[in-house]
PDB file of C-alpha atoms in Angstrom:
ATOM      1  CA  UNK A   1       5.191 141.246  84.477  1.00 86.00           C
ATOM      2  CA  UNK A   2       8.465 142.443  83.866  1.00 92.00           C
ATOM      3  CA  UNK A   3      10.211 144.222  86.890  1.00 95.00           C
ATOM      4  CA  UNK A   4      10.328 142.893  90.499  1.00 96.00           C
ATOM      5  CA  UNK A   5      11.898 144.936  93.267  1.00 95.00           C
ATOM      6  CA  UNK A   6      13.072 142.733  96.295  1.00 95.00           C
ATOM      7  CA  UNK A   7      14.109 144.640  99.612  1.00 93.00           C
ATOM      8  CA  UNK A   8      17.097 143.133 100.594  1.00 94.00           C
ATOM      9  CA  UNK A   9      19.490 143.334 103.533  1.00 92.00           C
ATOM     10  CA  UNK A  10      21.531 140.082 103.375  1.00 94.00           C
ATOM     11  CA  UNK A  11      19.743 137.951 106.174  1.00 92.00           C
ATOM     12  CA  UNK A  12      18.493 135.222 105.594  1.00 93.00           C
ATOM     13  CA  UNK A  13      15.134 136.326 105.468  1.00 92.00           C
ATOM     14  CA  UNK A  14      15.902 138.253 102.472  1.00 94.00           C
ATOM     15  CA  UNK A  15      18.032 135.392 100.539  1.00 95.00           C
ATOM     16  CA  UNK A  16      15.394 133.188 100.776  1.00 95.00           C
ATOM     17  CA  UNK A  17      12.545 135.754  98.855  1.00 95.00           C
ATOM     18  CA  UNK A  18      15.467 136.153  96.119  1.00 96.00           C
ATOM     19  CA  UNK A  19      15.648 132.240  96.086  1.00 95.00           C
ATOM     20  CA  UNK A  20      11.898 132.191  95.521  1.00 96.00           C
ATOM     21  CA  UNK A  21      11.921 135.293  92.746  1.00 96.00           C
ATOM     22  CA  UNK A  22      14.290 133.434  90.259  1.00 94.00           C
ATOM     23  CA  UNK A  23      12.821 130.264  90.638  1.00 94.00           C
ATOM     24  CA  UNK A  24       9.534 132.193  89.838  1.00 95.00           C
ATOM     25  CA  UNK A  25      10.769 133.863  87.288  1.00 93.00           C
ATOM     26  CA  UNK A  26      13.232 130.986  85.998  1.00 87.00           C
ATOM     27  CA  UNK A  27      13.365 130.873  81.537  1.00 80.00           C
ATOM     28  CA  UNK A  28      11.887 133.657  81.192  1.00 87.00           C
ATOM     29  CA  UNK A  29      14.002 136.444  79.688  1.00 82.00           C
ATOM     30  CA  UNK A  30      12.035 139.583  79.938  1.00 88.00           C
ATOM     31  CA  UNK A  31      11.807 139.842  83.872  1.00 93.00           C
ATOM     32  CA  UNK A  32      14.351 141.390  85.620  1.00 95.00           C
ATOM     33  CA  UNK A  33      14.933 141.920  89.321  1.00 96.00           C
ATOM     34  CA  UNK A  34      15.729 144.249  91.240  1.00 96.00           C
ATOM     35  CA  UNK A  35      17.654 144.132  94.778  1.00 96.00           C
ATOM     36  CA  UNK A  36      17.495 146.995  97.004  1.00 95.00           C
ATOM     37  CA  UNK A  37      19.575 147.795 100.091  1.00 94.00           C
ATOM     38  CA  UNK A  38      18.911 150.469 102.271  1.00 92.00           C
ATOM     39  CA  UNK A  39      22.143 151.413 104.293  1.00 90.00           C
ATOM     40  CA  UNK A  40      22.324 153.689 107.290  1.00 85.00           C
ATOM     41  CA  UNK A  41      24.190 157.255 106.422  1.00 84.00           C
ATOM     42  CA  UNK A  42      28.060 157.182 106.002  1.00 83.00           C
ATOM     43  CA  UNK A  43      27.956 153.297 105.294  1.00 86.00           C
ATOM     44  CA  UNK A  44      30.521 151.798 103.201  1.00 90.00           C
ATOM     45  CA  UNK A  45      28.379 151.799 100.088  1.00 91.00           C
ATOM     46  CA  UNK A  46      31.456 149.713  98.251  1.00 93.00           C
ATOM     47  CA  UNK A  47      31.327 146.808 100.163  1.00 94.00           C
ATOM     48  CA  UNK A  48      27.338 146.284  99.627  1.00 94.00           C
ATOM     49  CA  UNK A  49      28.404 146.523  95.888  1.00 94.00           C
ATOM     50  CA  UNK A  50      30.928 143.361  96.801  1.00 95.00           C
ATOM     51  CA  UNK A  51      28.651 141.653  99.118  1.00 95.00           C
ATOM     52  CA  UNK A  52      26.045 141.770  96.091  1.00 96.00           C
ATOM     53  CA  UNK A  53      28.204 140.426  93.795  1.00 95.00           C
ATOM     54  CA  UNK A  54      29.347 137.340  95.878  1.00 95.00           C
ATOM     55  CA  UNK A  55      25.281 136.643  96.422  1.00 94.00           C
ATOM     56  CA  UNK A  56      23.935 137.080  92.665  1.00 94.00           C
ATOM     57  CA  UNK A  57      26.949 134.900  91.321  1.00 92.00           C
ATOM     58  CA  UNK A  58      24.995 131.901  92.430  1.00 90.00           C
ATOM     59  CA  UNK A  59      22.420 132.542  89.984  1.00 91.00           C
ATOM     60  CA  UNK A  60      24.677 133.553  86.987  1.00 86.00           C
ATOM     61  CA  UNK A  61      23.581 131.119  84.969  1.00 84.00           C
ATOM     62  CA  UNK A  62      21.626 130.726  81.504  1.00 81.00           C
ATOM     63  CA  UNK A  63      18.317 131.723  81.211  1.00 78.00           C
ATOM     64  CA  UNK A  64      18.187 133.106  84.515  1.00 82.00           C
ATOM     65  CA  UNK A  65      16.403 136.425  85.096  1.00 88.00           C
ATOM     66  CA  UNK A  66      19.338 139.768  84.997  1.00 91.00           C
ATOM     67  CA  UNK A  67      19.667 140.894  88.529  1.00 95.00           C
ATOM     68  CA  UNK A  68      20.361 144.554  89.414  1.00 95.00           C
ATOM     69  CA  UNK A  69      21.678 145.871  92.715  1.00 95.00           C
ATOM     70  CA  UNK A  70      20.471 149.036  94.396  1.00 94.00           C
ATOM     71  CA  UNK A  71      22.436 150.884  97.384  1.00 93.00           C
ATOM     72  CA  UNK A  72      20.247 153.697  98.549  1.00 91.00           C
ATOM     73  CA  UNK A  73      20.165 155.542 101.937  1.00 89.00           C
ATOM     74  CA  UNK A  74      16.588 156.550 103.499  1.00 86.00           C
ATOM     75  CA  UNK A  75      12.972 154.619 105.190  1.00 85.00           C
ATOM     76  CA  UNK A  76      12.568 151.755 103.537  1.00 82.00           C
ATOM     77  CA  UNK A  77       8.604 151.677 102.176  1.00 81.00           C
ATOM     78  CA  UNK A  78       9.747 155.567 101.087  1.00 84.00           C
ATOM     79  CA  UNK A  79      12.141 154.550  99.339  1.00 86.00           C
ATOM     80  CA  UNK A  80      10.247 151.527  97.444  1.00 83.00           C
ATOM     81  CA  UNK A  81       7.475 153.645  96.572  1.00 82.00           C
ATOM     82  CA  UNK A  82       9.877 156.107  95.126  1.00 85.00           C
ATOM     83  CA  UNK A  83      11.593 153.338  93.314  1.00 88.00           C
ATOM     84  CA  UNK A  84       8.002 151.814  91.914  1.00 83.00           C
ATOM     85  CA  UNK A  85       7.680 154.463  89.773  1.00 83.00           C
ATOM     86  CA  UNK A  86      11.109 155.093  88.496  1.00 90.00           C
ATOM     87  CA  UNK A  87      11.846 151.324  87.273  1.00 91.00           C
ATOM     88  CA  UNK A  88       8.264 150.990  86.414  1.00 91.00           C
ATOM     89  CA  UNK A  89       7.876 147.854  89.161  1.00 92.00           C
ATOM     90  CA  UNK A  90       5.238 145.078  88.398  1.00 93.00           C
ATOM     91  CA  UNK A  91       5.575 143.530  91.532  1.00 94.00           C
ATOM     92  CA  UNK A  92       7.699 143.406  95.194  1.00 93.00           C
ATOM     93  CA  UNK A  93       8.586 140.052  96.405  1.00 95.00           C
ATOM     94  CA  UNK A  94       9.572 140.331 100.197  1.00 92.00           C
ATOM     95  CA  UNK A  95      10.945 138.201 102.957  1.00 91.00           C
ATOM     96  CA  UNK A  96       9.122 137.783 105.991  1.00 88.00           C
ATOM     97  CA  UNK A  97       9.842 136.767 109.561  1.00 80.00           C
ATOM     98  CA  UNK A  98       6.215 136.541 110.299  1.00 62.00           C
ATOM     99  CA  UNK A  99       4.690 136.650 114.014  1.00 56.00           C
ATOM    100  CA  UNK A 100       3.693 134.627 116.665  1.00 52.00           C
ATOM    101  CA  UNK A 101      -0.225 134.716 117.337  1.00 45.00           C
ATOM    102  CA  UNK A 102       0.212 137.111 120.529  1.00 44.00           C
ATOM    103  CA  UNK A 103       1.875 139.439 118.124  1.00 49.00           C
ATOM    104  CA  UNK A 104      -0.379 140.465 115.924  1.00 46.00           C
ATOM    105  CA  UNK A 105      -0.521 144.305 116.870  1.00 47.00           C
ATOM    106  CA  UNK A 106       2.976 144.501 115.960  1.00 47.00           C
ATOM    107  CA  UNK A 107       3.318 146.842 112.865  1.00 51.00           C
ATOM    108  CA  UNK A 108       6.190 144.644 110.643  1.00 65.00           C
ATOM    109  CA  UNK A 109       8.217 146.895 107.980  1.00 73.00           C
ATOM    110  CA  UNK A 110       6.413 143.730 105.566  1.00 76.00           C
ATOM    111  CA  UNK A 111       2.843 144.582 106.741  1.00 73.00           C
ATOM    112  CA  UNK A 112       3.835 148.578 106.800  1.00 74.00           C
ATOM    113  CA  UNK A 113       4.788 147.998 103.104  1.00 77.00           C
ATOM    114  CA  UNK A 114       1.754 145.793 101.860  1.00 78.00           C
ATOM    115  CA  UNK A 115      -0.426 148.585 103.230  1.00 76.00           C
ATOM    116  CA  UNK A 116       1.523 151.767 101.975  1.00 76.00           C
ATOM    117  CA  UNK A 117       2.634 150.469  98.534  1.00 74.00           C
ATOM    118  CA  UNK A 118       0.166 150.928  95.558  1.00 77.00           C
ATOM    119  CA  UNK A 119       1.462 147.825  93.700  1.00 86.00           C
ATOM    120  CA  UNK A 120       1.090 143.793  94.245  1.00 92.00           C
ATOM    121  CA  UNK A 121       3.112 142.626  97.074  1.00 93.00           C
ATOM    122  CA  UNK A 122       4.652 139.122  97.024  1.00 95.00           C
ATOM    123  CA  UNK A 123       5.236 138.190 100.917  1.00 94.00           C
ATOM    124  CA  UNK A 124       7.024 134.958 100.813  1.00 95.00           C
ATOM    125  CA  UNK A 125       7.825 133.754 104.865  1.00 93.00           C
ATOM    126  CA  UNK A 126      10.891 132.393 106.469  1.00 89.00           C
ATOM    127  CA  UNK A 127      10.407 129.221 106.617  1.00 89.00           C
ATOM    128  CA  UNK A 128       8.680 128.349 103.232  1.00 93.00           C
ATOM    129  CA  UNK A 129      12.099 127.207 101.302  1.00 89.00           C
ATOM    130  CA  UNK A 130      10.734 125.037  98.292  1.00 86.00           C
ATOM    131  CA  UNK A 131       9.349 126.461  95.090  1.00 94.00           C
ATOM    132  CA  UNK A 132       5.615 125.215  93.593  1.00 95.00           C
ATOM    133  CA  UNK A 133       3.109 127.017  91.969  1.00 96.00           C
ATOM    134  CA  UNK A 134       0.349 124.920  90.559  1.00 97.00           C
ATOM    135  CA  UNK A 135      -2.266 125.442  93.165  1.00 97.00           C
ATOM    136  CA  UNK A 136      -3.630 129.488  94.139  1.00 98.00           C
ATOM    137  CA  UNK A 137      -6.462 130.092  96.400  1.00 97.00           C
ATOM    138  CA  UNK A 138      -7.835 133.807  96.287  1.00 97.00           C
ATOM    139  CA  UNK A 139      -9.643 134.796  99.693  1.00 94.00           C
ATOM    140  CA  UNK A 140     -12.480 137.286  98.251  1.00 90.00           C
ATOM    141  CA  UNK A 141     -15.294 138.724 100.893  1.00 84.00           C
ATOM    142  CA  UNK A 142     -18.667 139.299 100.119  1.00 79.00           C
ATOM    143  CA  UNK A 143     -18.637 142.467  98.045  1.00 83.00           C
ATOM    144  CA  UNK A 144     -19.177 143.077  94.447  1.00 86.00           C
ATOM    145  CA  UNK A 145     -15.229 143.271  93.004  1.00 89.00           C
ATOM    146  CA  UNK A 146     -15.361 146.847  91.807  1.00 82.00           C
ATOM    147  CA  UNK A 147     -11.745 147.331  90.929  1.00 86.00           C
ATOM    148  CA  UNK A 148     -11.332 144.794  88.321  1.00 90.00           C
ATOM    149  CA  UNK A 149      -7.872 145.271  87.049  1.00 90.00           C
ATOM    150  CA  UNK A 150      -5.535 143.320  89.927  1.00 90.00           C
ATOM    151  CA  UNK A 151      -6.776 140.237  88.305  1.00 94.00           C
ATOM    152  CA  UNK A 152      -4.489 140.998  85.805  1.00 94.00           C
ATOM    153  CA  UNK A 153      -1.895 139.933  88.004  1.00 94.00           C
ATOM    154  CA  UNK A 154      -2.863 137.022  88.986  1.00 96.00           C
ATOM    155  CA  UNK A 155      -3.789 135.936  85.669  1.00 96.00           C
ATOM    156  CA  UNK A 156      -0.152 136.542  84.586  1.00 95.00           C
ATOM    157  CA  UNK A 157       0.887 134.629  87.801  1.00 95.00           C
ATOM    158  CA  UNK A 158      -1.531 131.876  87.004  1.00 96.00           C
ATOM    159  CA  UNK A 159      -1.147 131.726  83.397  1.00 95.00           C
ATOM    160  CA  UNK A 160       2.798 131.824  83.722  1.00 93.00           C
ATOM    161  CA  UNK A 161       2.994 128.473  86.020  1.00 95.00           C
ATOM    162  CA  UNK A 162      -0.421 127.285  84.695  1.00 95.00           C
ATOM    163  CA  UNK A 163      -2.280 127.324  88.213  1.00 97.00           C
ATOM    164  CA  UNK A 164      -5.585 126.927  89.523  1.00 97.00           C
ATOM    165  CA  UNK A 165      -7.107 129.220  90.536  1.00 97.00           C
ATOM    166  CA  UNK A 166      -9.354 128.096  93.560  1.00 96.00           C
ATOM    167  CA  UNK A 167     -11.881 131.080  95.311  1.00 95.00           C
ATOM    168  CA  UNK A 168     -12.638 131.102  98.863  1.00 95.00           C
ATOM    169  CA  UNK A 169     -15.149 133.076 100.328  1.00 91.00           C
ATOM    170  CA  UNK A 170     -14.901 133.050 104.348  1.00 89.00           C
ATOM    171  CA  UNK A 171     -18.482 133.868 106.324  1.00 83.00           C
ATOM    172  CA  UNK A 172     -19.141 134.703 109.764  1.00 77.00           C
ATOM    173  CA  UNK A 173     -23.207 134.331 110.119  1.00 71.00           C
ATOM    174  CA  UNK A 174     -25.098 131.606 108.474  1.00 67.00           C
ATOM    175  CA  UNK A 175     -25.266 131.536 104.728  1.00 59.00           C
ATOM    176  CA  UNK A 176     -28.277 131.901 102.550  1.00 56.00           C
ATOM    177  CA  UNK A 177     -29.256 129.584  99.957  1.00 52.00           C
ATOM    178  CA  UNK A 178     -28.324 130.296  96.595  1.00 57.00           C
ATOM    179  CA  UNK A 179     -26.187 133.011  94.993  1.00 70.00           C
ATOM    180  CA  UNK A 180     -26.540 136.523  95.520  1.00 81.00           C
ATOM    181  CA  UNK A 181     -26.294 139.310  92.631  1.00 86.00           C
ATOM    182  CA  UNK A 182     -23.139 140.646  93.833  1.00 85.00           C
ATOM    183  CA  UNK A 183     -21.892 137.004  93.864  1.00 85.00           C
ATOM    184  CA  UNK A 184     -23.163 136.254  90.395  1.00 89.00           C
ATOM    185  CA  UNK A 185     -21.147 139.300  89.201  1.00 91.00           C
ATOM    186  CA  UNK A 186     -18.204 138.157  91.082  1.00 91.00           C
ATOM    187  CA  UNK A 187     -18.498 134.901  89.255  1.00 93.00           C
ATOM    188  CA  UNK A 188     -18.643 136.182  86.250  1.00 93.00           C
ATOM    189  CA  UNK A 189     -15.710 138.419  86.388  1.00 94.00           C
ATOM    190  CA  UNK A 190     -13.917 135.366  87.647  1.00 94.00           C
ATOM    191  CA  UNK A 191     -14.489 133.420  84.419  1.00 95.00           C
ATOM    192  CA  UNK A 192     -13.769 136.341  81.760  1.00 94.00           C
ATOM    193  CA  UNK A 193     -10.381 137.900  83.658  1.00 94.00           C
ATOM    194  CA  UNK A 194      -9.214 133.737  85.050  1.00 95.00           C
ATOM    195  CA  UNK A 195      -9.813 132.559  82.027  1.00 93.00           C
ATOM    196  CA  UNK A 196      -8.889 128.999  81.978  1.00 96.00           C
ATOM    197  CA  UNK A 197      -6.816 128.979  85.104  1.00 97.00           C
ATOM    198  CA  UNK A 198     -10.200 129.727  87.300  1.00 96.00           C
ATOM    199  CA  UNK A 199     -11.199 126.716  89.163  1.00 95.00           C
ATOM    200  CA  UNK A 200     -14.079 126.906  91.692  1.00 94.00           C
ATOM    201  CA  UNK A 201     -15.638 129.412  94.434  1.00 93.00           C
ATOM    202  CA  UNK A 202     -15.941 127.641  97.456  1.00 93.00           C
ATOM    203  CA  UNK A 203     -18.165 129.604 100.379  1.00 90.00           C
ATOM    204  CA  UNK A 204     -17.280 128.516 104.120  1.00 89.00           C
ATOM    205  CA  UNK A 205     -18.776 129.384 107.235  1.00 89.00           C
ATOM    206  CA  UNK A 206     -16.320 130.780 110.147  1.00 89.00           C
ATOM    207  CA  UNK A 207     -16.354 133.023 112.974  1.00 88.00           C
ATOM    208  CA  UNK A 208     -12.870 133.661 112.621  1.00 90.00           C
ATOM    209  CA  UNK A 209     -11.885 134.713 108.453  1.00 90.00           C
ATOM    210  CA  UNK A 210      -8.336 134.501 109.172  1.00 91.00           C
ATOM    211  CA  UNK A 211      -8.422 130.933 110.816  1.00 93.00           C
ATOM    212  CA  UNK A 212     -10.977 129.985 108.034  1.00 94.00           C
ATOM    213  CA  UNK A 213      -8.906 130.667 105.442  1.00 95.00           C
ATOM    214  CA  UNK A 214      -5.384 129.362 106.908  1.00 95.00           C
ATOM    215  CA  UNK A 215      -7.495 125.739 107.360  1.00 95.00           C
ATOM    216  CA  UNK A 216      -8.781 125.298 103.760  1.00 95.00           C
ATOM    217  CA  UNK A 217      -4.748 126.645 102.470  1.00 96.00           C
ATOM    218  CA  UNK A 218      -3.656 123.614 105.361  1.00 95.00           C
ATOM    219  CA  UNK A 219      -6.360 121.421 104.284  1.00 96.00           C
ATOM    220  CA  UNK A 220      -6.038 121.526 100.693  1.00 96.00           C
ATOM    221  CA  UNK A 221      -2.159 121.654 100.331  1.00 96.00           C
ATOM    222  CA  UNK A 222      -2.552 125.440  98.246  1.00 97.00           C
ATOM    223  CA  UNK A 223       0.738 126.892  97.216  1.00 97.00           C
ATOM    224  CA  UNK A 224      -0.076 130.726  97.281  1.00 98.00           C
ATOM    225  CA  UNK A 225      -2.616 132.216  98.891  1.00 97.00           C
ATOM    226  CA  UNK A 226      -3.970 136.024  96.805  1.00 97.00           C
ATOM    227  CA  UNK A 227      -5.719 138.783  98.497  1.00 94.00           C
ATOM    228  CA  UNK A 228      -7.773 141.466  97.240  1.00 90.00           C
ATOM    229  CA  UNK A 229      -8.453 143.677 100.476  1.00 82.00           C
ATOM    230  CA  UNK A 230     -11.325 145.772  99.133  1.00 69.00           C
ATOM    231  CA  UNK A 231     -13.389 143.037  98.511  1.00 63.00           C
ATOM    232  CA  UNK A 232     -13.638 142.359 102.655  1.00 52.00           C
ATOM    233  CA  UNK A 233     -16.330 144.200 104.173  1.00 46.00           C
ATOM    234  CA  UNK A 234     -15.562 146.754 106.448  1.00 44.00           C
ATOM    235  CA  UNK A 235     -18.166 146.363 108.828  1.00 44.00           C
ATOM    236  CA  UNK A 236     -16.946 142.714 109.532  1.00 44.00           C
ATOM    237  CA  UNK A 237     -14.990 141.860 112.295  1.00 43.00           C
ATOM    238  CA  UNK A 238     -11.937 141.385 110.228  1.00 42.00           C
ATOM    239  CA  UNK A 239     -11.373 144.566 108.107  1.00 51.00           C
ATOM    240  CA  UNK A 240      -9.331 144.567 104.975  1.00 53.00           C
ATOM    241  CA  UNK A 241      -6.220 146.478 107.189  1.00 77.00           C
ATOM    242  CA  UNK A 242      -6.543 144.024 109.936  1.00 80.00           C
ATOM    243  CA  UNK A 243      -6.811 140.833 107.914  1.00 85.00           C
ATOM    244  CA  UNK A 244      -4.222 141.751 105.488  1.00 85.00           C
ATOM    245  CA  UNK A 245      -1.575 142.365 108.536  1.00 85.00           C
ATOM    246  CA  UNK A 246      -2.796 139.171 110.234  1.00 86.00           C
ATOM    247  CA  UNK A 247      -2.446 137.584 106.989  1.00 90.00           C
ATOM    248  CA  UNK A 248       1.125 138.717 106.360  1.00 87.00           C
ATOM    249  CA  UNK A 249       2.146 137.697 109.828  1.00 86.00           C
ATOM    250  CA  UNK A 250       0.637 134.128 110.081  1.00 89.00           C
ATOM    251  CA  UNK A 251      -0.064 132.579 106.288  1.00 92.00           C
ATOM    252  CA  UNK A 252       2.820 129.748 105.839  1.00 94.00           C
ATOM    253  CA  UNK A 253       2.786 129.605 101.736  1.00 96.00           C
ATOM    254  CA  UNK A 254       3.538 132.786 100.204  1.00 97.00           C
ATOM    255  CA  UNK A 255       1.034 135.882 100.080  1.00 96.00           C
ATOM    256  CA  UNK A 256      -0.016 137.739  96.962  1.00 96.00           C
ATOM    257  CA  UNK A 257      -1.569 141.190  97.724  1.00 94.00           C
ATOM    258  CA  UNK A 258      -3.416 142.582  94.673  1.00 92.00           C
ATOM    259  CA  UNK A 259      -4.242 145.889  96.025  1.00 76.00           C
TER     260      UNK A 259
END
């Protein structure tokens, strides 16, 4: 992981995902970061340039992570997509406001993003201002993981802050007894692409996946809670584009998209 892109429009919002992307990157000299500003036509593009400059001198310091700065007119997610594959981004790490419960139709510029993008989103909200990573809890459904490779990422997340890895699967209907093959296979591919860093699969029973899996993050005092949307079923009552905006409106630790 060498290249994170952070949208960035000066609010606070956005200050506080920067916070949380040196102090995740902090001694290590190969990632750099990337801020990005989108500014409305005819803006004074100079004084972004100086506005950057007074926020990255805080962090001009040694063995912090180079920051660039990136003025750019255009939509937002069009622009970050573009931008993926010209600096070759690993990663975006984005602010969030988040949502109130009776809000959870509304269609965020975050959520818009963690669905468009074809990358690992980093959603870090408002109000989570401290910085720990020892504890990760990946919310997998029921299915077989086809797409194997996103574990990459969180291996290189894990293995970078030495987490643990814990894996929650969230039910709706009563569960059998026992393993079943898909889950067998899961568990296996947990071991070999985890490695060390995997902890334990834990299976609860919920109507509600969402709730389910904002207790057990509550409950056991997780740090960062990882997503792999193809792995929920479609048929449930929670599909993968429904869960993942729900998700990136109401988790309170930050949310790691591996899509």
């Amino acid at each position: 992981m060498k290249n994170i892109l952070i949208p960035f429009d000066f609010s606070e919002v956005s200050k506080n995902a920067l916070d949380y992307a040196v102090k995740f990157a902090d001694k290590d000299p190969l990632i750099n970061l990337f801020l990005l500003n989108i500014t409305e036509e005819g803006a004074d593009v100079n004084a972004v340039r100086e506005d950057f400059k007074k926020v990255i001198k805080k962090y001009k310091k040694p063995l912090s992570p180079e920051i660039y700065t990136l003025v750019q007119t255009g939509e937002l997610v069009s622009s970050i997509i573009q931008l993926q594959k010209e600096l070759k981004v690993d990663i975006i790490m984005m602010g969030t406001r988040g949502a109130n419960l009776e809000e959870e139709n509304v269609a965020t510029t975050t959520s818009r993003l963690v669905h468009e993008a074809d990358l690992p989103v980093l959603v870090i909200p408002e109000k989570y201002k401290k910085f720990r990573l020892e504890s990760i809890i990946l919310s997998l459904g029921n299915e077989k993981i086809a797409d194997r490779s996103p574990l990459y990422v969180l291996l290189d997340v894990s293995r970078k802050h030495k987490a643990q890895v814990h894996v929650l699967t969230i039910q709706q209907h009563e569960m059998a007894m026992g393993y079943t093959e898909d889950d067998e296979s899961n568990e296996t591919t947990l071991n070999y692409f985890l490695e060390m860093f995997y902890s334990h699969h834990t299976f609860h029973e919920s109507e509600d996946i969402e709730q389910g899996i904002l207790n057990y993050i509550k409950k056991n005092d997780m740090d960062m809670l990882a997503i792999m949307p193809k792995t929920h079923l479609p048929g449930e009552e929670a599909s993968p584009g429904r869960l993942t905006r729900l998700l990136t409106l109401h988790s309170n630790v930050p949310l790691l998209v591996l899509d």
